Coordinates of C-alpha atoms in Angstrom, one line a residue:
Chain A
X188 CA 4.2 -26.8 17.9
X189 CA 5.1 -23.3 18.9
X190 CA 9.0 -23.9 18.2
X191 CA 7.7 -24.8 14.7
X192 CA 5.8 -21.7 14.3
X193 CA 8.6 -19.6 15.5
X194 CA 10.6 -20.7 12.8
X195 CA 8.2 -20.7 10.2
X196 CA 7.0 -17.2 11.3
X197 CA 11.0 -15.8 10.9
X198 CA 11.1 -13.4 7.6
X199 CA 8.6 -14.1 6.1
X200 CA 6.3 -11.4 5.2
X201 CA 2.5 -11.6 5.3
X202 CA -0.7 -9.9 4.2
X203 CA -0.7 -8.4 7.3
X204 CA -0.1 -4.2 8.6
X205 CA 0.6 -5.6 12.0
X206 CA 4.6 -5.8 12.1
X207 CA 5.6 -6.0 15.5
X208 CA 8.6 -4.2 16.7
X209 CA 11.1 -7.2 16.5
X210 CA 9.9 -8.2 13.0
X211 CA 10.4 -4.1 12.1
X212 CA 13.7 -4.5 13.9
X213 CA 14.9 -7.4 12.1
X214 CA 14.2 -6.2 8.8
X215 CA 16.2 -3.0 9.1
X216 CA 19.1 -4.9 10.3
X217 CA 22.6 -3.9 11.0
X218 CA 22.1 0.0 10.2
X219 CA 19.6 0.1 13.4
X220 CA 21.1 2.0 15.8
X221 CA 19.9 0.1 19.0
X222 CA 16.7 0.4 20.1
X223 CA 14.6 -1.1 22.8
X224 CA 10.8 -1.7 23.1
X225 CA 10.8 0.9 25.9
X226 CA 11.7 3.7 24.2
X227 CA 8.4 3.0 22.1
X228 CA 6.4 2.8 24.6
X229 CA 7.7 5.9 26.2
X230 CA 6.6 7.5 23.3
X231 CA 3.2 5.5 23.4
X232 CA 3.1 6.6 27.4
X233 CA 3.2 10.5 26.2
X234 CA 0.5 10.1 23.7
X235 CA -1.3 8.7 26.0
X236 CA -0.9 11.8 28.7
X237 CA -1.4 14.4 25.6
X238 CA -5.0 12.6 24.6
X239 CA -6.0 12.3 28.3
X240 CA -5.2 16.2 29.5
X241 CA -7.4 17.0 26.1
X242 CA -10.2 15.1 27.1
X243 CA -9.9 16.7 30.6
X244 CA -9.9 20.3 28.9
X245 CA -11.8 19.8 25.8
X246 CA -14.4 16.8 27.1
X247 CA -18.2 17.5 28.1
X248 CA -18.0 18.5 31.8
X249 CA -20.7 20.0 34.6
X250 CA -20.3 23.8 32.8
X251 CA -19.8 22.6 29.1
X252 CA -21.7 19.7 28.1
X253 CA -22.4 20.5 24.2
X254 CA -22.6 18.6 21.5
X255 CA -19.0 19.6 20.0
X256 CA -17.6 18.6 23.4
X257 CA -19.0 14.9 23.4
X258 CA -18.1 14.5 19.8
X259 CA -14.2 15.7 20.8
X260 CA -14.5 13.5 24.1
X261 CA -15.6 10.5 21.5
X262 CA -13.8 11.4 19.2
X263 CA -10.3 10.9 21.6
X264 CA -11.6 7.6 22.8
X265 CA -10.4 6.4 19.6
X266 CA -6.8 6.8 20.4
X267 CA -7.0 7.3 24.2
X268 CA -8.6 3.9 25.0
X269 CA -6.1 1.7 22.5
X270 CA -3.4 3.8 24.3
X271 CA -4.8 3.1 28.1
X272 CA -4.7 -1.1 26.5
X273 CA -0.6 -0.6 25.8
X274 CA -0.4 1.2 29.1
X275 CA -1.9 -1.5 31.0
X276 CA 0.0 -4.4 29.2
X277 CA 3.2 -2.3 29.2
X278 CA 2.7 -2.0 33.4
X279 CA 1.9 -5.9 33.7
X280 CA 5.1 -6.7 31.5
X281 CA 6.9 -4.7 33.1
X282 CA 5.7 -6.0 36.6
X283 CA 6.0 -9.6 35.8
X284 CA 9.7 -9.3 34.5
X285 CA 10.3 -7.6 37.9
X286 CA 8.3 -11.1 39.7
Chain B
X65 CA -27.3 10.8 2.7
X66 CA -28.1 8.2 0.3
X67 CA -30.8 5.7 1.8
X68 CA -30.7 2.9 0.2
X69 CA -27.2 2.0 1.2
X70 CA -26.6 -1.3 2.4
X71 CA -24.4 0.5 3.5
X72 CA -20.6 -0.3 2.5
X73 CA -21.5 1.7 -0.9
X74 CA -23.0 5.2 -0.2
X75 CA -22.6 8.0 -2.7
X76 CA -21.0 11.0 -2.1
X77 CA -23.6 13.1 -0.4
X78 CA -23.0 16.5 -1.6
X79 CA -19.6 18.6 -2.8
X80 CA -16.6 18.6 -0.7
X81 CA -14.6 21.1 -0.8
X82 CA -11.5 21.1 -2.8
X83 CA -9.3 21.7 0.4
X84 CA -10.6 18.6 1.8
X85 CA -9.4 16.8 -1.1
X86 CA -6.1 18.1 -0.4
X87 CA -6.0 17.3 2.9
X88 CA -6.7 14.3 2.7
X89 CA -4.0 13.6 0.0
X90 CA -1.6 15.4 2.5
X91 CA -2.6 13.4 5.3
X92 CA -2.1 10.0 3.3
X93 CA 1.2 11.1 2.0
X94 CA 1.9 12.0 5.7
X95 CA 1.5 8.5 6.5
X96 CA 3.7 7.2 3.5
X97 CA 6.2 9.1 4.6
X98 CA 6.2 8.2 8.7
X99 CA 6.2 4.2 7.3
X100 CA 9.0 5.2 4.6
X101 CA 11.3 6.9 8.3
X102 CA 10.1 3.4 10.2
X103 CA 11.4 1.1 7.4
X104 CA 14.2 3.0 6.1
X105 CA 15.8 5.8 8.0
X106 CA 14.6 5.0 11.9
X107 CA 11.9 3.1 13.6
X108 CA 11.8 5.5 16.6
X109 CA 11.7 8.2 14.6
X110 CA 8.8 6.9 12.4
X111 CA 7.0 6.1 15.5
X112 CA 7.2 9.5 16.5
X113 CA 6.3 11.2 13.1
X114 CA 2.7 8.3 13.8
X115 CA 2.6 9.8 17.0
X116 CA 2.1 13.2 15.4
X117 CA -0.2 11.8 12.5
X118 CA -2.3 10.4 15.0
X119 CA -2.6 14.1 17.4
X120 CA -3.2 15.8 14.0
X121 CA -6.2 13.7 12.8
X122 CA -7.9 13.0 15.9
X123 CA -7.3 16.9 16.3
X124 CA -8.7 17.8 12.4
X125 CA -11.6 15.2 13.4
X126 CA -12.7 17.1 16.4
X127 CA -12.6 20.3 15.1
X128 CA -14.8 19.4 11.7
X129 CA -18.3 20.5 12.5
X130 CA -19.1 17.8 9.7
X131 CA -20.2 14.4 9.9
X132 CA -18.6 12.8 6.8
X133 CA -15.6 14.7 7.5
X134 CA -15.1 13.9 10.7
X135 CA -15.7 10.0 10.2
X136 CA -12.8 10.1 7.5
X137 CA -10.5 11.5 9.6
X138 CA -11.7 9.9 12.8
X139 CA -11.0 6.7 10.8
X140 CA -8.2 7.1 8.8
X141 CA -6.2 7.9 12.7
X142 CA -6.5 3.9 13.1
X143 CA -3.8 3.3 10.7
X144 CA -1.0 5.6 12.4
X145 CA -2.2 3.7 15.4
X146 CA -1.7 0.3 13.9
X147 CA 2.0 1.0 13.7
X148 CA 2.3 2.7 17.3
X149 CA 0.6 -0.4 19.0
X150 CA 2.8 -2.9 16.7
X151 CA 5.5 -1.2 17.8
X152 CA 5.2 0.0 21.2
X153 CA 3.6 -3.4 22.6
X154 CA 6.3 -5.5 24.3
X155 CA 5.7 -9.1 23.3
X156 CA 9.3 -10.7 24.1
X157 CA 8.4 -13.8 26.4
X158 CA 5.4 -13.9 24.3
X159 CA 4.7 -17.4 21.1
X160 CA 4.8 -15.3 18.2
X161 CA 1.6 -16.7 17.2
X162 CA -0.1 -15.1 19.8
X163 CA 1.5 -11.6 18.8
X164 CA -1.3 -10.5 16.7
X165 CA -3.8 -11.5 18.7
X166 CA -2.5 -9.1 21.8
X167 CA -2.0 -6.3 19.3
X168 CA -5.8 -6.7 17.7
X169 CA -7.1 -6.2 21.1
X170 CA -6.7 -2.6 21.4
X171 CA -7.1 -2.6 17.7
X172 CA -11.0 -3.8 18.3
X173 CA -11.2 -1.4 20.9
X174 CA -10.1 1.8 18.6
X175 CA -12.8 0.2 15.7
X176 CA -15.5 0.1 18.4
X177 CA -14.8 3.8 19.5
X178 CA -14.9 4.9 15.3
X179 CA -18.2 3.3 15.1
X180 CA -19.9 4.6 18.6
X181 CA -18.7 8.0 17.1
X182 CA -19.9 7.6 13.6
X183 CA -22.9 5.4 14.6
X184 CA -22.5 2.8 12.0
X185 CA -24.8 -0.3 11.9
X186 CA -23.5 -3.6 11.2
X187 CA -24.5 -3.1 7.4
X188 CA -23.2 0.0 7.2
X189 CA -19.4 -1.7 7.6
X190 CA -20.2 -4.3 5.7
X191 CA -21.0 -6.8 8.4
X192 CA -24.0 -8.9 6.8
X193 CA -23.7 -12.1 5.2
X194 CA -24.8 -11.0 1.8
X195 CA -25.4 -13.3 -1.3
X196 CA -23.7 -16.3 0.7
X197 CA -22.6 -18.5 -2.2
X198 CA -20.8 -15.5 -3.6
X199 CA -18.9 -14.8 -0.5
X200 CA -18.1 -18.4 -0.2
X201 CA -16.7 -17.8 -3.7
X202 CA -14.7 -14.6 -2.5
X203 CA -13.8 -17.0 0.5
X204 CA -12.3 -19.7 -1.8
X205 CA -10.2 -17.0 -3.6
X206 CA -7.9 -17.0 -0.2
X207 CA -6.5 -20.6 -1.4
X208 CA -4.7 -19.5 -4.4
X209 CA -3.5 -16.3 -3.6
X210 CA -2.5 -17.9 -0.5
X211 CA -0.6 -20.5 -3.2
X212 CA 0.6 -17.1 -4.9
X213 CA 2.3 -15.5 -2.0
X214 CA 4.1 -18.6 -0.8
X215 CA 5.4 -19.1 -4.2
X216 CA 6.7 -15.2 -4.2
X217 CA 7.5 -15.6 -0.1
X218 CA 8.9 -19.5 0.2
X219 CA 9.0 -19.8 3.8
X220 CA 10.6 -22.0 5.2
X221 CA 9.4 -25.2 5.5
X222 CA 7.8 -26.6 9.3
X223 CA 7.8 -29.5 11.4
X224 CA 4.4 -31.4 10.1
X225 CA 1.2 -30.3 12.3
X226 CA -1.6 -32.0 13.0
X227 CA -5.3 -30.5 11.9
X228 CA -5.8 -30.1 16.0
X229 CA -2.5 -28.5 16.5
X230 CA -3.1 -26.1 13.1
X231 CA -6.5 -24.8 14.4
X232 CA -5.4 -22.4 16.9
X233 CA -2.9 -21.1 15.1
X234 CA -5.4 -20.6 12.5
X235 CA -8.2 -19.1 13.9
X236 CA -5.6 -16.3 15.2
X237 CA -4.7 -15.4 11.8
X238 CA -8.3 -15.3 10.7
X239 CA -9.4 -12.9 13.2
X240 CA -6.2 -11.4 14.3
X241 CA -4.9 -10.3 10.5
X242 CA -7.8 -11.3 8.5
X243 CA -11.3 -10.2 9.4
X244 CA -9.5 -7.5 11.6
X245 CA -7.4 -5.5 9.2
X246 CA -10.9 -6.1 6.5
X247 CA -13.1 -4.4 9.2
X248 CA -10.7 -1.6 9.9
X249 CA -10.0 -0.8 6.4
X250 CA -12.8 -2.2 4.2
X251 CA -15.5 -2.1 6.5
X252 CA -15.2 1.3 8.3
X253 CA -12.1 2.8 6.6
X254 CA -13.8 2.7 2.5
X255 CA -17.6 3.3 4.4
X256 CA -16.3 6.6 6.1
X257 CA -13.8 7.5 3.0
X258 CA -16.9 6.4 0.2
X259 CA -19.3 9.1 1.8
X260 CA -17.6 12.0 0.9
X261 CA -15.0 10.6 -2.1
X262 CA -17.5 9.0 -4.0
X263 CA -16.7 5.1 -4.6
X264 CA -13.9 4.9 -6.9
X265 CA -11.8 7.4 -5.2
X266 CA -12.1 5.8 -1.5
X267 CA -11.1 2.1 -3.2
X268 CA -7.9 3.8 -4.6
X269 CA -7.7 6.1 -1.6
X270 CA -8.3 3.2 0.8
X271 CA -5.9 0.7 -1.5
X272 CA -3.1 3.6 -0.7
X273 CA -3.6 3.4 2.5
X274 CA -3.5 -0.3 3.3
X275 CA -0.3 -1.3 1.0
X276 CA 1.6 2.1 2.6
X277 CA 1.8 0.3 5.9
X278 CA 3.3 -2.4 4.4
X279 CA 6.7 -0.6 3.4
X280 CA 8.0 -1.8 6.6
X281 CA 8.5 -5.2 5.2
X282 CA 11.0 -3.4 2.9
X283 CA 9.6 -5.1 -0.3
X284 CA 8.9 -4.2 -3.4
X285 CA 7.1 -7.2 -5.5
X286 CA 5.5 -7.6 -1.6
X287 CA 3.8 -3.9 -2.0
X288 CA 2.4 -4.2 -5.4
X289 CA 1.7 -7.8 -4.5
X290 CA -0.7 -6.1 -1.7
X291 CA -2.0 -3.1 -3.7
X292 CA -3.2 -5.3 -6.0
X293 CA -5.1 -7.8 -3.3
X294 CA -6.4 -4.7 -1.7
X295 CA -7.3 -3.1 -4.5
X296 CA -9.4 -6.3 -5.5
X297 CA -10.5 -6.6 -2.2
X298 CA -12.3 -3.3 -1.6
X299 CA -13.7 -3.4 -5.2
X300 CA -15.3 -6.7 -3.6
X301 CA -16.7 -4.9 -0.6
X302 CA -17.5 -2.3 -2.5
X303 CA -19.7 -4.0 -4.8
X304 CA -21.0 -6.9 -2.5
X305 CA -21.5 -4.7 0.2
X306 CA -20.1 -7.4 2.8
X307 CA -16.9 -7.6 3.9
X308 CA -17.7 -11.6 5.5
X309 CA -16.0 -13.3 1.8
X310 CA -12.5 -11.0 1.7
X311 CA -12.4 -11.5 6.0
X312 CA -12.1 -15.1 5.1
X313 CA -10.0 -14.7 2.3
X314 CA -7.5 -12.6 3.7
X315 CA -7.3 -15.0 6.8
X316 CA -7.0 -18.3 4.7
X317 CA -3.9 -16.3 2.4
X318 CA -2.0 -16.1 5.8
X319 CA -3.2 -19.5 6.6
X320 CA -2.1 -20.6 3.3
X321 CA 1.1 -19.0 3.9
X322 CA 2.1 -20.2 7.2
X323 CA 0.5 -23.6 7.4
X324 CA -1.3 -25.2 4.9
X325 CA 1.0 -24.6 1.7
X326 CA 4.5 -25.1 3.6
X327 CA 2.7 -28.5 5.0
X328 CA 1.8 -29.5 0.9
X329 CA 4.5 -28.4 -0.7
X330 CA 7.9 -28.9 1.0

């Protein structure tokens, strides 16, 4: 069943804005100059670090615990906690390829 | 804030100001052109021009001392991160059915943190049943669109499944694709964008924004193919003020697409 999918999931598009990196890939073709998932998730990685030091500066702490500060600590979450996800799965990948 | 809304369909509670208008037009063209650099130039370079996008609006979201405003921009930094988790996430090893469910995951988790910041109740996205026969109706739609896209698409054809083996496969794309990308844009995208745009701007605005990220597919009867679904499917939200009919019918088109169609017609 999942060999069938595999071929019946191969170029074609969908009504979907979730392209994942080997369908993106595939599509450009040829011209692509090699890339790797890695060097996404690099970039992913230091996204990740920029969103979590501006937490750490801008976030409600003991001193500063207004209003603005929770909203910009919230207000992070949105792309720090997606980020930490990719983190986590990119560690475990990364792990069980090594195992 | 209007109170009557139900609450996909608020009115624009009082006048923005122009420059908010134009950022918000610089900040959609912004993602245009990072998807137009992933699709046609380089996808690590478009990944980092999303990287960017997303710093800048989660950076013009904090530093809005207004509600409206900051929901719209707080919202709108799901899409650039749509395309950085799609990208980023390694999957090799992985059934490529299962690739959209691992990449809705943190996709949920960024939609729960918009609506803990923007304190939206399950109305207010859209998330009520509604006039039931009508969404049923909406539902049904999914079938021949579904027919519409295979006809334009003509996958190639599968090994037969069996009903068992299709319901997986099928309840992924429902909730993975279908009621995922519908709560993201529809639900909290068009409630956040509808507050201070007014109705008919935040269905185009929102329309934009949802057929942009798919210029990585590198089609172009594809693109106005979805501009036009999505343009009909937030004037549905819009109107029935539930997204539960166009989350169905988005799911069964991929259904359509992948499974049911390619089983009837090959």
């Amino acid at each position: 069943m999942a060999a069938a999918f595999e071929i019946n999931y191969r170029g074609v598009n969908m009504i979907s804005t979730i392209i994942p990196v080997t369908e993106t890939i595939t599509a450009l073709g040829a011209d692509t100059p090699a890339l790797s998932v890695s060097d996404f998730g690099l970039l992913a990685t230091l996204a990740l670090y920029i969103l979590l030091m501006a937490k750490e500066l801008a976030g409600p702490s003991l001193d500063n615990c207004s209003t603005q500060s929770v909203f910009v600590d919230r207000i992070l979450n949105i792309g720090a906690i997606p980020l930490s996800i990719l983190f986590f799965h990119i560690v475990l990948f990364e792990t069980m390829k090594l195992i | 804030m209007d109170k009557a809304v139900g609450r996909v369909d608020p009115v624009i509670d009082n006048v923005l100001p122009n420059k908010e208008y134009f950022y918000l037009c610089v900040y959609a063209s912004a993602i245009a052109v990072a998807e137009l650099v992933t699709a046609y130039y380089n996808p690590l370079y478009g990944m980092t021009c999303h990287v960017l996008l997303l710093l800048a609006l989660l950076a013009r979201a904090s530093l809005s001392h207004r509600d409206g405003i900051r929901q719209v921009y707080a919202a709108l930094s799901i899409a650039p991160l749509i395309r950085i988790l799609s990208l980023s996430m390694p999957l090799s090893g992985i059934q490529q059915i299962y690739w959209y469910l691992v990449i809705s995951l943190p996709l949920f988790a960024s939609a729960a943190a918009v609506i803990r910041l923007a304190g939206y109740k399950p109305g207010d996205m859209g998330l009520i049943a509604g006039n039931l026969p009508l969404q049923l109706a909406v539902a049904f739609l999914g079938l021949p669109l579904g027919l519409v896209e295979y006809l334009i698409l003509k996958p190639v054809p599968v090994a037969p499944l069996t009903f068992l083996e299709a319901c997986l496969p099928a309840l992924i794309l429902i909730v993975s694709t279908g009621f995922l990308e519908e709560f993201v844009f529809r639900g909290i995208m068009y409630r956040a964008c509808a507050e201070i745009l007014g109705r008919w701007r935040s269905i185009f605005y929102i329309s934009f924004i949802f057929s942009i990220l798919h210029v990585t597919y590198r089609s172009v009867s594809d693109l106005i193919f979805v501009f036009t679904i999505s343009l009909l499917f937030t004037v549905i939200a819009a109107f029935s003020r539930s997204i539960l009919g166009i989350s169905l019918a988005h799911g069964i088109i991929n259904v359509g697409l992948y499974i049911l169609w390619p089983q009837l017609l090959k």
